[in-house]
């Protein structure tokens, strides 16, 4: 293998398509894992076998990996000359010449993911409520990315692709269900604690 081999390989439109589509599918999986871990990291309960900080650390690492792959995915879409996607289409939504709706949703997902990760890395500079509000946009970014892939992907209707999308939706829905169930328990514990405080103070 030499430089000429790799040059010819990257000039092959099929290779760019495979790389672009492949990074898109892997990116959806990583974003799903990131969102799922992000939801579960807000659960206050922890286990000796799986401490809470492990979930939080995995969430951060997977999020950073998702951003790296997201940049690669957007760059491949721009480099591939089969369709006309300009570099600013990766940041400014719904202005592209090629399938502006589906491409724009991918751009929205890109912008929201980048904003979420950057604010996550600088969490101490934001108020807790502001940071949480911004961080919640990651759900919108994940949803926009899911719809983007289904709408613009040439093989998105293939059984394997549909199966991946269904599993991703199930993972996020399952994580949200777990969080909602624990949220109810946490509120009950807080109410019990608030009710017991006056009794302790009287003693």
PDB file of C-alpha atoms in Angstrom:
ATOM      1  CA  UNK A   1       0.000   0.000   0.000  1.00  0.00           C
ATOM      2  CA  UNK A   2       1.232   3.489  -0.862  1.00  0.00           C
ATOM      3  CA  UNK A   3      -0.034   7.064  -1.041  1.00  0.00           C
ATOM      4  CA  UNK A   4      -1.379   6.562  -4.562  1.00  0.00           C
ATOM      5  CA  UNK A   5      -3.566   3.675  -3.348  1.00  0.00           C
ATOM      6  CA  UNK A   6      -5.178   5.794  -0.640  1.00  0.00           C
ATOM      7  CA  UNK A   7      -5.619   8.725  -3.044  1.00  0.00           C
ATOM      8  CA  UNK A   8      -7.452   6.544  -5.557  1.00  0.00           C
ATOM      9  CA  UNK A   9      -9.517   4.985  -2.775  1.00  0.00           C
ATOM     10  CA  UNK A  10     -10.770   8.319  -1.503  1.00  0.00           C
ATOM     11  CA  UNK A  11     -11.571   9.410  -5.043  1.00  0.00           C
ATOM     12  CA  UNK A  12     -13.954   6.473  -5.284  1.00  0.00           C
ATOM     13  CA  UNK A  13     -17.442   7.883  -4.679  1.00  0.00           C
ATOM     14  CA  UNK A  14     -18.629   4.558  -3.298  1.00  0.00           C
ATOM     15  CA  UNK A  15     -16.023   4.626  -0.536  1.00  0.00           C
ATOM     16  CA  UNK A  16     -17.046   8.126   0.520  1.00  0.00           C
ATOM     17  CA  UNK A  17     -20.688   7.048   0.546  1.00  0.00           C
ATOM     18  CA  UNK A  18     -19.923   3.988   2.675  1.00  0.00           C
ATOM     19  CA  UNK A  19     -17.848   6.070   5.085  1.00  0.00           C
ATOM     20  CA  UNK A  20     -20.496   8.775   5.286  1.00  0.00           C
ATOM     21  CA  UNK A  21     -23.357   6.342   5.838  1.00  0.00           C
ATOM     22  CA  UNK A  22     -21.293   4.188   8.188  1.00  0.00           C
ATOM     23  CA  UNK A  23     -20.297   7.114  10.393  1.00  0.00           C
ATOM     24  CA  UNK A  24     -23.939   8.231  10.400  1.00  0.00           C
ATOM     25  CA  UNK A  25     -25.174   4.883  11.703  1.00  0.00           C
ATOM     26  CA  UNK A  26     -22.425   4.617  14.325  1.00  0.00           C
ATOM     27  CA  UNK A  27     -23.064   8.219  15.308  1.00  0.00           C
ATOM     28  CA  UNK A  28     -26.732   7.488  15.948  1.00  0.00           C
ATOM     29  CA  UNK A  29     -25.757   4.587  18.190  1.00  0.00           C
ATOM     30  CA  UNK A  30     -23.211   6.698  20.106  1.00  0.00           C
ATOM     31  CA  UNK A  31     -25.656   9.562  20.535  1.00  0.00           C
ATOM     32  CA  UNK A  32     -28.244   7.101  21.806  1.00  0.00           C
ATOM     33  CA  UNK A  33     -25.785   5.694  24.343  1.00  0.00           C
ATOM     34  CA  UNK A  34     -24.805   9.229  25.361  1.00  0.00           C
ATOM     35  CA  UNK A  35     -28.406  10.344  25.852  1.00  0.00           C
ATOM     36  CA  UNK A  36     -29.272   7.144  27.726  1.00  0.00           C
ATOM     37  CA  UNK A  37     -26.289   7.500  30.045  1.00  0.00           C
ATOM     38  CA  UNK A  38     -27.073  11.183  30.498  1.00  0.00           C
ATOM     39  CA  UNK A  39     -30.582  10.356  31.663  1.00  0.00           C
ATOM     40  CA  UNK A  40     -29.391   7.583  33.973  1.00  0.00           C
ATOM     41  CA  UNK A  41     -26.629   9.784  35.424  1.00  0.00           C
ATOM     42  CA  UNK A  42     -29.306  12.007  36.983  1.00  0.00           C
ATOM     43  CA  UNK A  43     -30.566   9.095  39.072  1.00  0.00           C
ATOM     44  CA  UNK A  44     -29.424   9.714  42.633  1.00  0.00           C
ATOM     45  CA  UNK A  45     -29.383   6.055  43.574  1.00  0.00           C
ATOM     46  CA  UNK A  46     -26.165   4.155  42.988  1.00  0.00           C
ATOM     47  CA  UNK A  47     -24.783   0.666  43.419  1.00  0.00           C
ATOM     48  CA  UNK A  48     -21.595  -0.708  44.917  1.00  0.00           C
ATOM     49  CA  UNK A  49     -20.999  -2.588  41.679  1.00  0.00           C
ATOM     50  CA  UNK A  50     -21.817   0.412  39.470  1.00  0.00           C
ATOM     51  CA  UNK A  51     -21.231   3.782  41.206  1.00  0.00           C
ATOM     52  CA  UNK A  52     -22.971   6.865  39.896  1.00  0.00           C
ATOM     53  CA  UNK A  53     -19.714   8.570  38.864  1.00  0.00           C
ATOM     54  CA  UNK A  54     -18.986   5.711  36.448  1.00  0.00           C
ATOM     55  CA  UNK A  55     -22.186   6.460  34.536  1.00  0.00           C
ATOM     56  CA  UNK A  56     -21.377  10.169  34.501  1.00  0.00           C
ATOM     57  CA  UNK A  57     -17.813   9.595  33.279  1.00  0.00           C
ATOM     58  CA  UNK A  58     -18.979   7.230  30.547  1.00  0.00           C
ATOM     59  CA  UNK A  59     -21.552   9.815  29.503  1.00  0.00           C
ATOM     60  CA  UNK A  60     -18.861  12.486  29.101  1.00  0.00           C
ATOM     61  CA  UNK A  61     -16.483  10.211  27.200  1.00  0.00           C
ATOM     62  CA  UNK A  62     -19.146   8.913  24.832  1.00  0.00           C
ATOM     63  CA  UNK A  63     -20.347  12.488  24.234  1.00  0.00           C
ATOM     64  CA  UNK A  64     -16.852  13.616  23.265  1.00  0.00           C
ATOM     65  CA  UNK A  65     -16.470  10.620  20.989  1.00  0.00           C
ATOM     66  CA  UNK A  66     -19.821  11.475  19.404  1.00  0.00           C
ATOM     67  CA  UNK A  67     -18.645  15.013  18.651  1.00  0.00           C
ATOM     68  CA  UNK A  68     -15.467  13.710  17.003  1.00  0.00           C
ATOM     69  CA  UNK A  69     -17.464  11.313  14.845  1.00  0.00           C
ATOM     70  CA  UNK A  70     -20.033  14.032  14.126  1.00  0.00           C
ATOM     71  CA  UNK A  71     -17.294  16.274  12.736  1.00  0.00           C
ATOM     72  CA  UNK A  72     -16.014  13.412  10.578  1.00  0.00           C
ATOM     73  CA  UNK A  73     -19.536  12.643   9.338  1.00  0.00           C
ATOM     74  CA  UNK A  74     -20.184  16.279   8.375  1.00  0.00           C
ATOM     75  CA  UNK A  75     -16.766  16.573   6.699  1.00  0.00           C
ATOM     76  CA  UNK A  76     -17.388  13.444   4.624  1.00  0.00           C
ATOM     77  CA  UNK A  77     -20.759  14.812   3.495  1.00  0.00           C
ATOM     78  CA  UNK A  78     -19.075  18.010   2.312  1.00  0.00           C
ATOM     79  CA  UNK A  79     -16.139  16.265   0.638  1.00  0.00           C
ATOM     80  CA  UNK A  80     -18.361  13.815  -1.220  1.00  0.00           C
ATOM     81  CA  UNK A  81     -19.186  15.532  -4.517  1.00  0.00           C
ATOM     82  CA  UNK A  82     -22.022  13.179  -5.461  1.00  0.00           C
ATOM     83  CA  UNK A  83     -24.458  15.754  -4.045  1.00  0.00           C
ATOM     84  CA  UNK A  84     -23.869  19.456  -3.474  1.00  0.00           C
ATOM     85  CA  UNK A  85     -23.450  19.998   0.258  1.00  0.00           C
ATOM     86  CA  UNK A  86     -21.508  23.145   1.087  1.00  0.00           C
ATOM     87  CA  UNK A  87     -19.423  23.496   4.239  1.00  0.00           C
ATOM     88  CA  UNK A  88     -21.753  26.061   5.796  1.00  0.00           C
ATOM     89  CA  UNK A  89     -24.669  23.662   5.368  1.00  0.00           C
ATOM     90  CA  UNK A  90     -23.133  21.732   8.261  1.00  0.00           C
ATOM     91  CA  UNK A  91     -23.793  24.691  10.599  1.00  0.00           C
ATOM     92  CA  UNK A  92     -26.655  26.729   9.075  1.00  0.00           C
ATOM     93  CA  UNK A  93     -29.852  24.633   8.815  1.00  0.00           C
ATOM     94  CA  UNK A  94     -32.447  24.466   6.037  1.00  0.00           C
ATOM     95  CA  UNK A  95     -30.478  26.449   3.432  1.00  0.00           C
ATOM     96  CA  UNK A  96     -28.942  23.499   1.597  1.00  0.00           C
ATOM     97  CA  UNK A  97     -29.683  22.699  -2.024  1.00  0.00           C
ATOM     98  CA  UNK A  98     -29.871  18.948  -1.417  1.00  0.00           C
ATOM     99  CA  UNK A  99     -32.944  17.816   0.535  1.00  0.00           C
ATOM    100  CA  UNK A 100     -32.995  20.969   2.702  1.00  0.00           C
ATOM    101  CA  UNK A 101     -35.455  19.582   5.275  1.00  0.00           C
ATOM    102  CA  UNK A 102     -33.647  16.323   6.057  1.00  0.00           C
ATOM    103  CA  UNK A 103     -30.207  17.915   5.746  1.00  0.00           C
ATOM    104  CA  UNK A 104     -31.348  20.819   7.925  1.00  0.00           C
ATOM    105  CA  UNK A 105     -32.441  18.456  10.678  1.00  0.00           C
ATOM    106  CA  UNK A 106     -28.962  16.958  10.647  1.00  0.00           C
ATOM    107  CA  UNK A 107     -27.521  20.457  10.950  1.00  0.00           C
ATOM    108  CA  UNK A 108     -29.828  21.202  13.882  1.00  0.00           C
ATOM    109  CA  UNK A 109     -28.639  17.999  15.542  1.00  0.00           C
ATOM    110  CA  UNK A 110     -25.012  19.014  14.938  1.00  0.00           C
ATOM    111  CA  UNK A 111     -25.473  22.468  16.426  1.00  0.00           C
ATOM    112  CA  UNK A 112     -27.357  21.195  19.479  1.00  0.00           C
ATOM    113  CA  UNK A 113     -24.860  18.427  20.198  1.00  0.00           C
ATOM    114  CA  UNK A 114     -21.903  20.809  19.968  1.00  0.00           C
ATOM    115  CA  UNK A 115     -23.631  23.358  22.226  1.00  0.00           C
ATOM    116  CA  UNK A 116     -24.542  20.658  24.743  1.00  0.00           C
ATOM    117  CA  UNK A 117     -21.025  19.232  24.908  1.00  0.00           C
ATOM    118  CA  UNK A 118     -19.324  22.633  25.132  1.00  0.00           C
ATOM    119  CA  UNK A 119     -21.608  23.780  27.940  1.00  0.00           C
ATOM    120  CA  UNK A 120     -21.100  20.427  29.627  1.00  0.00           C
ATOM    121  CA  UNK A 121     -17.341  20.926  29.633  1.00  0.00           C
ATOM    122  CA  UNK A 122     -17.766  24.402  31.143  1.00  0.00           C
ATOM    123  CA  UNK A 123     -20.585  23.548  33.533  1.00  0.00           C
ATOM    124  CA  UNK A 124     -19.176  25.582  36.413  1.00  0.00           C
ATOM    125  CA  UNK A 125     -19.630  28.808  34.451  1.00  0.00           C
ATOM    126  CA  UNK A 126     -23.395  28.401  34.247  1.00  0.00           C
ATOM    127  CA  UNK A 127     -26.142  28.473  36.807  1.00  0.00           C
ATOM    128  CA  UNK A 128     -27.526  25.059  37.589  1.00  0.00           C
ATOM    129  CA  UNK A 129     -30.971  25.765  36.092  1.00  0.00           C
ATOM    130  CA  UNK A 130     -29.472  27.393  32.971  1.00  0.00           C
ATOM    131  CA  UNK A 131     -27.102  24.474  32.428  1.00  0.00           C
ATOM    132  CA  UNK A 132     -29.889  21.933  32.807  1.00  0.00           C
ATOM    133  CA  UNK A 133     -32.120  23.804  30.369  1.00  0.00           C
ATOM    134  CA  UNK A 134     -29.356  23.901  27.763  1.00  0.00           C
ATOM    135  CA  UNK A 135     -28.453  20.286  28.408  1.00  0.00           C
ATOM    136  CA  UNK A 136     -32.040  19.167  27.833  1.00  0.00           C
ATOM    137  CA  UNK A 137     -31.683  20.266  24.208  1.00  0.00           C
ATOM    138  CA  UNK A 138     -29.603  17.117  23.697  1.00  0.00           C
ATOM    139  CA  UNK A 139     -32.919  15.229  23.482  1.00  0.00           C
ATOM    140  CA  UNK A 140     -33.939  17.467  20.584  1.00  0.00           C
ATOM    141  CA  UNK A 141     -30.535  16.946  18.970  1.00  0.00           C
ATOM    142  CA  UNK A 142     -30.852  13.189  19.260  1.00  0.00           C
ATOM    143  CA  UNK A 143     -34.382  13.250  17.839  1.00  0.00           C
ATOM    144  CA  UNK A 144     -33.367  15.526  14.969  1.00  0.00           C
ATOM    145  CA  UNK A 145     -30.439  13.236  14.166  1.00  0.00           C
ATOM    146  CA  UNK A 146     -32.694  10.187  14.202  1.00  0.00           C
ATOM    147  CA  UNK A 147     -35.198  11.765  11.789  1.00  0.00           C
ATOM    148  CA  UNK A 148     -32.352  13.140   9.652  1.00  0.00           C
ATOM    149  CA  UNK A 149     -30.866   9.700   9.150  1.00  0.00           C
ATOM    150  CA  UNK A 150     -34.227   8.138   8.383  1.00  0.00           C
ATOM    151  CA  UNK A 151     -35.149  10.848   5.897  1.00  0.00           C
ATOM    152  CA  UNK A 152     -31.887  11.326   4.036  1.00  0.00           C
ATOM    153  CA  UNK A 153     -30.330   7.853   4.258  1.00  0.00           C
ATOM    154  CA  UNK A 154     -30.580   5.885   1.023  1.00  0.00           C
ATOM    155  CA  UNK A 155     -30.774   2.624   2.959  1.00  0.00           C
ATOM    156  CA  UNK A 156     -32.801   3.885   5.910  1.00  0.00           C
ATOM    157  CA  UNK A 157     -35.748   1.656   4.940  1.00  0.00           C
ATOM    158  CA  UNK A 158     -33.633  -1.481   4.969  1.00  0.00           C
ATOM    159  CA  UNK A 159     -34.624  -3.937   7.739  1.00  0.00           C
ATOM    160  CA  UNK A 160     -31.282  -3.670   9.533  1.00  0.00           C
ATOM    161  CA  UNK A 161     -31.434   0.141   9.511  1.00  0.00           C
ATOM    162  CA  UNK A 162     -35.020   0.209  10.757  1.00  0.00           C
ATOM    163  CA  UNK A 163     -34.074  -2.280  13.484  1.00  0.00           C
ATOM    164  CA  UNK A 164     -31.218  -0.042  14.664  1.00  0.00           C
ATOM    165  CA  UNK A 165     -33.534   2.972  14.783  1.00  0.00           C
ATOM    166  CA  UNK A 166     -36.147   1.035  16.770  1.00  0.00           C
ATOM    167  CA  UNK A 167     -33.535  -0.198  19.251  1.00  0.00           C
ATOM    168  CA  UNK A 168     -32.192   3.347  19.682  1.00  0.00           C
ATOM    169  CA  UNK A 169     -35.667   4.690  20.384  1.00  0.00           C
ATOM    170  CA  UNK A 170     -36.228   1.833  22.834  1.00  0.00           C
ATOM    171  CA  UNK A 171     -32.980   2.559  24.698  1.00  0.00           C
ATOM    172  CA  UNK A 172     -33.794   6.237  25.178  1.00  0.00           C
ATOM    173  CA  UNK A 173     -37.413   5.492  26.085  1.00  0.00           C
ATOM    174  CA  UNK A 174     -36.251   2.859  28.591  1.00  0.00           C
ATOM    175  CA  UNK A 175     -33.774   5.252  30.196  1.00  0.00           C
ATOM    176  CA  UNK A 176     -36.467   7.917  30.507  1.00  0.00           C
ATOM    177  CA  UNK A 177     -38.866   5.377  32.038  1.00  0.00           C
ATOM    178  CA  UNK A 178     -36.255   4.380  34.619  1.00  0.00           C
ATOM    179  CA  UNK A 179     -35.606   8.022  35.456  1.00  0.00           C
ATOM    180  CA  UNK A 180     -39.295   8.834  35.842  1.00  0.00           C
ATOM    181  CA  UNK A 181     -39.790   5.859  38.160  1.00  0.00           C
ATOM    182  CA  UNK A 182     -36.859   6.833  40.363  1.00  0.00           C
ATOM    183  CA  UNK A 183     -37.941  10.477  40.297  1.00  0.00           C
ATOM    184  CA  UNK A 184     -41.191   9.533  41.980  1.00  0.00           C
ATOM    185  CA  UNK A 185     -39.314   7.589  44.663  1.00  0.00           C
ATOM    186  CA  UNK A 186     -36.911  10.474  45.241  1.00  0.00           C
ATOM    187  CA  UNK A 187     -39.778  12.913  45.740  1.00  0.00           C
ATOM    188  CA  UNK A 188     -41.400  10.576  48.256  1.00  0.00           C
ATOM    189  CA  UNK A 189     -38.140  10.348  50.200  1.00  0.00           C
ATOM    190  CA  UNK A 190     -37.797  14.131  50.155  1.00  0.00           C
ATOM    191  CA  UNK A 191     -41.326  14.532  51.502  1.00  0.00           C
ATOM    192  CA  UNK A 192     -40.651  12.023  54.282  1.00  0.00           C
ATOM    193  CA  UNK A 193     -37.434  13.811  55.147  1.00  0.00           C
ATOM    194  CA  UNK A 194     -39.194  17.183  55.223  1.00  0.00           C
ATOM    195  CA  UNK A 195     -41.918  15.730  57.480  1.00  0.00           C
ATOM    196  CA  UNK A 196     -39.392  14.229  59.899  1.00  0.00           C
ATOM    197  CA  UNK A 197     -37.336  17.384  60.337  1.00  0.00           C
ATOM    198  CA  UNK A 198     -39.893  19.235  62.517  1.00  0.00           C
ATOM    199  CA  UNK A 199     -40.204  16.140  64.736  1.00  0.00           C
ATOM    200  CA  UNK A 200     -36.447  15.953  65.229  1.00  0.00           C
ATOM    201  CA  UNK A 201     -36.214  19.668  65.996  1.00  0.00           C
ATOM    202  CA  UNK A 202     -38.881  19.322  68.724  1.00  0.00           C
ATOM    203  CA  UNK A 203     -36.866  16.623  70.418  1.00  0.00           C
TER     204      UNK A 203
END
